Coordinates of C-alpha atoms in Angstrom, one line a residue:
X87 CA 0.5 -0.2 0.0
X88 CA 1.2 3.4 -0.7
X89 CA 1.5 5.9 2.7
X90 CA 0.0 9.2 2.4
X91 CA 2.6 10.4 2.0
X92 CA 3.8 8.7 -1.6
X93 CA 4.7 10.3 -4.8
X94 CA 1.9 8.4 -7.0
X95 CA -0.6 10.8 -4.6
X96 CA 0.7 13.7 -5.1
X97 CA -0.2 15.3 -8.1
X98 CA -3.6 14.2 -11.0
X99 CA -2.7 12.9 -14.7
X100 CA -3.5 16.3 -16.9
X101 CA -2.7 14.5 -19.9
X102 CA -5.3 12.4 -22.3
X103 CA -4.9 9.0 -20.4
X104 CA -6.9 7.3 -23.1
X105 CA -4.1 8.5 -25.8
X106 CA -0.5 8.6 -23.3
X107 CA -0.2 5.4 -20.9
X108 CA -2.2 6.4 -18.1
X109 CA -0.6 6.3 -14.2
X110 CA -2.8 2.7 -13.1
X111 CA -1.5 0.8 -16.1
X112 CA 1.8 2.1 -15.5
X113 CA 2.3 0.9 -11.8
X114 CA 1.3 -2.6 -13.3
X115 CA 3.1 -3.5 -17.0
X116 CA 6.2 -1.3 -14.5
X117 CA 7.4 0.7 -18.3
X118 CA 6.3 3.6 -19.8
X119 CA 5.3 2.0 -23.9
X120 CA 4.4 5.0 -26.5
X121 CA 5.4 3.4 -29.9
X122 CA 3.9 3.5 -33.1
X123 CA 2.0 6.4 -32.6
X124 CA 3.7 8.9 -34.6
X125 CA 4.9 11.5 -32.2
X126 CA 7.3 14.4 -32.3
X127 CA 7.0 15.0 -29.0
X128 CA 5.9 12.8 -26.0
X129 CA 4.2 15.5 -23.2
X130 CA 6.3 16.1 -19.8
X131 CA 3.6 14.9 -17.7
X132 CA 3.9 11.7 -19.4
X133 CA 7.4 11.5 -18.3
X134 CA 6.4 13.3 -14.9
X135 CA 3.8 10.5 -14.2
X136 CA 6.9 7.9 -14.4
X137 CA 9.6 9.0 -12.6
X138 CA 6.0 9.3 -9.6
X139 CA 5.9 5.0 -10.2
X140 CA 9.7 4.6 -10.7
X141 CA 9.5 3.0 -13.6
X142 CA 13.3 3.3 -15.3
X143 CA 12.4 1.1 -18.6
X144 CA 10.5 3.7 -21.2
X145 CA 9.8 2.2 -25.0
X146 CA 9.4 5.7 -27.2
X147 CA 9.4 3.1 -30.3
X148 CA 8.2 3.6 -33.9
X149 CA 7.1 7.6 -33.2
X150 CA 8.9 10.8 -35.6
X151 CA 10.7 12.2 -32.8
X152 CA 14.1 13.8 -33.9
X153 CA 15.8 13.3 -30.8
X154 CA 15.2 13.5 -26.4
X155 CA 12.0 14.4 -25.2
X156 CA 13.4 17.5 -23.2
X157 CA 10.8 15.6 -20.6
X158 CA 12.2 12.7 -20.4
X159 CA 15.1 13.8 -18.2
X160 CA 13.4 13.8 -15.1
X161 CA 13.5 10.1 -15.1
X162 CA 18.0 10.1 -14.8
X163 CA 17.8 8.9 -11.4
X164 CA 16.2 5.1 -12.6
X165 CA 16.0 5.1 -16.5
X166 CA 17.3 1.8 -17.1
X167 CA 16.5 0.4 -20.6
X168 CA 15.0 3.2 -23.6
X169 CA 14.0 1.8 -26.6
X170 CA 14.1 4.8 -29.1
X171 CA 14.5 2.3 -32.6
X172 CA 12.8 3.1 -35.3
X173 CA 12.0 6.8 -35.0
X174 CA 13.6 11.0 -37.2
X175 CA 17.2 10.5 -35.4
X176 CA 19.4 12.6 -37.1
X177 CA 21.8 13.9 -34.3
X178 CA 21.8 12.6 -30.4
X179 CA 21.9 15.7 -27.8
X180 CA 24.9 15.7 -25.7
X181 CA 22.6 15.1 -22.6
X182 CA 22.5 10.9 -23.3
X183 CA 25.1 11.5 -20.5
X184 CA 22.8 11.5 -18.0
X185 CA 21.3 9.1 -18.3
X186 CA 24.0 7.1 -16.2
X187 CA 22.1 3.8 -15.3
X188 CA 21.3 3.2 -19.0
X189 CA 21.8 0.3 -19.0
X190 CA 20.0 -1.0 -22.9
X191 CA 20.4 1.6 -24.9
X192 CA 17.3 1.0 -28.6
X193 CA 18.9 3.6 -31.3
X194 CA 18.1 1.1 -34.3
X195 CA 16.1 2.5 -37.3
X196 CA 17.1 6.7 -37.4
X197 CA 20.0 8.0 -39.2
X198 CA 22.5 8.2 -36.9
X199 CA 26.2 9.2 -38.4
X200 CA 27.7 10.4 -35.5
X201 CA 27.5 9.8 -31.8
X202 CA 28.4 12.9 -29.2
X203 CA 31.4 12.7 -27.1
X204 CA 29.5 12.8 -23.9
X205 CA 27.6 8.6 -24.9
X206 CA 30.8 7.3 -23.4
X207 CA 29.8 8.6 -20.5
X208 CA 27.7 6.2 -19.9
X209 CA 29.4 3.1 -18.0
X210 CA 27.1 1.5 -17.6
X211 CA 25.8 0.2 -20.7
X212 CA 25.9 -2.9 -21.7
X213 CA 23.2 -3.6 -24.4
X214 CA 23.5 -1.1 -27.5
X215 CA 21.1 -1.4 -31.4
X216 CA 22.8 1.2 -33.8
X217 CA 21.9 -0.7 -36.4
X218 CA 20.1 0.5 -39.7
X219 CA 21.9 3.8 -39.4
X220 CA 24.0 5.4 -41.8
X221 CA 27.7 5.2 -40.1
X222 CA 30.6 5.0 -41.9
X223 CA 32.8 3.9 -38.4
X224 CA 32.7 2.9 -35.3
X225 CA 31.8 6.0 -33.2
X226 CA 35.3 5.7 -31.2
X227 CA 33.1 6.5 -28.4
X228 CA 31.8 3.2 -27.8
X229 CA 35.2 1.9 -27.0
X230 CA 35.4 3.8 -24.2
X231 CA 32.0 1.1 -22.9
X232 CA 33.1 -1.3 -20.1
X233 CA 30.5 -3.4 -19.6
X234 CA 29.4 -4.0 -23.0
X235 CA 28.6 -6.4 -23.8
X236 CA 26.2 -6.5 -26.7
X237 CA 27.0 -4.0 -29.6
X238 CA 24.5 -4.5 -33.2
X239 CA 26.7 -1.8 -35.8
X240 CA 24.2 -4.3 -38.4
X241 CA 23.3 -2.2 -41.6
X242 CA 25.5 0.8 -41.6
X243 CA 28.5 1.7 -44.4
X244 CA 31.3 0.9 -41.9
X245 CA 34.5 0.3 -43.8
X246 CA 37.1 -0.6 -41.3
X247 CA 37.8 -3.1 -38.0
X248 CA 39.5 -2.6 -35.4
X249 CA 40.9 -5.2 -33.1
X250 CA 43.5 -2.8 -31.2
X251 CA 43.2 -1.7 -27.9
X252 CA 42.2 1.6 -29.3
X253 CA 38.8 -0.8 -31.2
X254 CA 36.6 -3.9 -29.7
X255 CA 40.8 -4.9 -28.1
X256 CA 39.2 -2.6 -25.7
X257 CA 36.2 -3.9 -24.4
X258 CA 37.0 -6.6 -22.4
X259 CA 33.5 -7.8 -21.4
X260 CA 32.2 -7.6 -25.2
X261 CA 30.0 -10.6 -26.1
X262 CA 28.5 -10.8 -28.8
X263 CA 29.0 -8.4 -32.1
X264 CA 26.9 -7.7 -35.3
X265 CA 28.7 -6.2 -38.1
X266 CA 26.4 -8.2 -41.0
X267 CA 25.3 -5.3 -43.7
X268 CA 28.4 -3.7 -43.7
X269 CA 31.1 -1.5 -46.5
X270 CA 33.8 -3.5 -45.1
X271 CA 36.0 -5.3 -47.5
X272 CA 39.0 -6.7 -45.3
X273 CA 39.1 -8.6 -41.3
X274 CA 42.2 -8.2 -39.7
X275 CA 43.2 -11.2 -38.6
X276 CA 43.8 -9.5 -35.2
X277 CA 40.2 -9.9 -34.6
X278 CA 41.0 -14.0 -33.5
X279 CA 42.7 -12.8 -30.7
X280 CA 39.4 -11.4 -29.5
X281 CA 37.9 -15.2 -28.2
X282 CA 36.1 -12.8 -25.0
X283 CA 33.3 -12.3 -28.5
X284 CA 30.7 -15.5 -29.1
X285 CA 28.6 -14.2 -30.7
X286 CA 30.4 -12.5 -34.3
X287 CA 28.4 -11.5 -37.3
X288 CA 30.6 -10.7 -40.6
X289 CA 27.4 -11.8 -43.1
X290 CA 27.2 -8.9 -45.6
X291 CA 30.2 -7.3 -46.5
X292 CA 31.9 -7.2 -49.6
X293 CA 36.0 -9.0 -48.4
X294 CA 37.0 -12.3 -49.6
X295 CA 38.5 -13.5 -46.3
X296 CA 36.8 -15.7 -44.8
X297 CA 34.8 -17.4 -47.6
X298 CA 31.2 -17.6 -46.7
X299 CA 32.2 -21.4 -45.8
X300 CA 34.0 -20.7 -43.3
X301 CA 31.4 -17.8 -41.7
X302 CA 29.1 -20.5 -41.6
X303 CA 30.9 -22.8 -39.8
X304 CA 30.5 -20.0 -36.2
X305 CA 32.6 -17.9 -34.3
X306 CA 34.7 -20.3 -32.9
X307 CA 35.8 -21.1 -36.0
X308 CA 36.1 -18.1 -37.2
X309 CA 38.2 -16.6 -35.0
X310 CA 39.9 -19.4 -35.0
X311 CA 40.5 -19.5 -38.4
X312 CA 41.6 -15.3 -38.5
X313 CA 44.5 -16.3 -35.9
X314 CA 45.6 -19.7 -38.0
X315 CA 46.4 -15.9 -41.1
X316 CA 48.7 -13.9 -37.7
X317 CA 52.6 -14.4 -38.6
X318 CA 53.4 -17.2 -35.4
X319 CA 55.6 -13.6 -33.3
X320 CA 52.3 -11.7 -33.6
X321 CA 50.3 -14.1 -32.8
X322 CA 48.9 -12.6 -29.4
X323 CA 49.6 -8.8 -30.4
X324 CA 46.9 -6.7 -30.7
X325 CA 47.7 -3.8 -33.3

């Protein structure tokens, strides 16, 4: 039961609950879901109520948003999962760094070409989906995410894989890496040294080696194949 001082009792909902999730719905589902509604913005009161209900998961996918809604920053201390996929975001505000507790972030199917440097401050981030955007390079800020486990960069325009300690080699927690359907013309053999990766997808790129027959054998086989291409004196070195 909520006590008399519960934040849930402080304010009445001032937005149209036939359009946006009601307080009771948020309370029951433990998520703020405002998806597939063709919205260009979302009233600040929606996020205020979500904050009062201690909501930590927000789904704003399949709308017409071109950035972070202004009202969302009230969730700064609680937000752990944010879905902004299938919107019209071409520029991500540096203010994304306010969400220090964000663990899962989905930005797929937008128009992003870069990320702000402040993105590196999302040190709790473990799952990042940037597929179906317009990246030509992997943003350097991604390499600074110490707890990143899952990264999807499929269906972009990425040309180069950097397996060095300045690149993917520095992501010691990385388990899943999807680079399928990009413009990668060469796979560095030293990528095979990243044995922490348990799922690697490289299909749909124009490189000739490894061949498709190797890729079909799975991640372990691909990494082992790449390691065998490294000169013996460099087999434990990442460039």
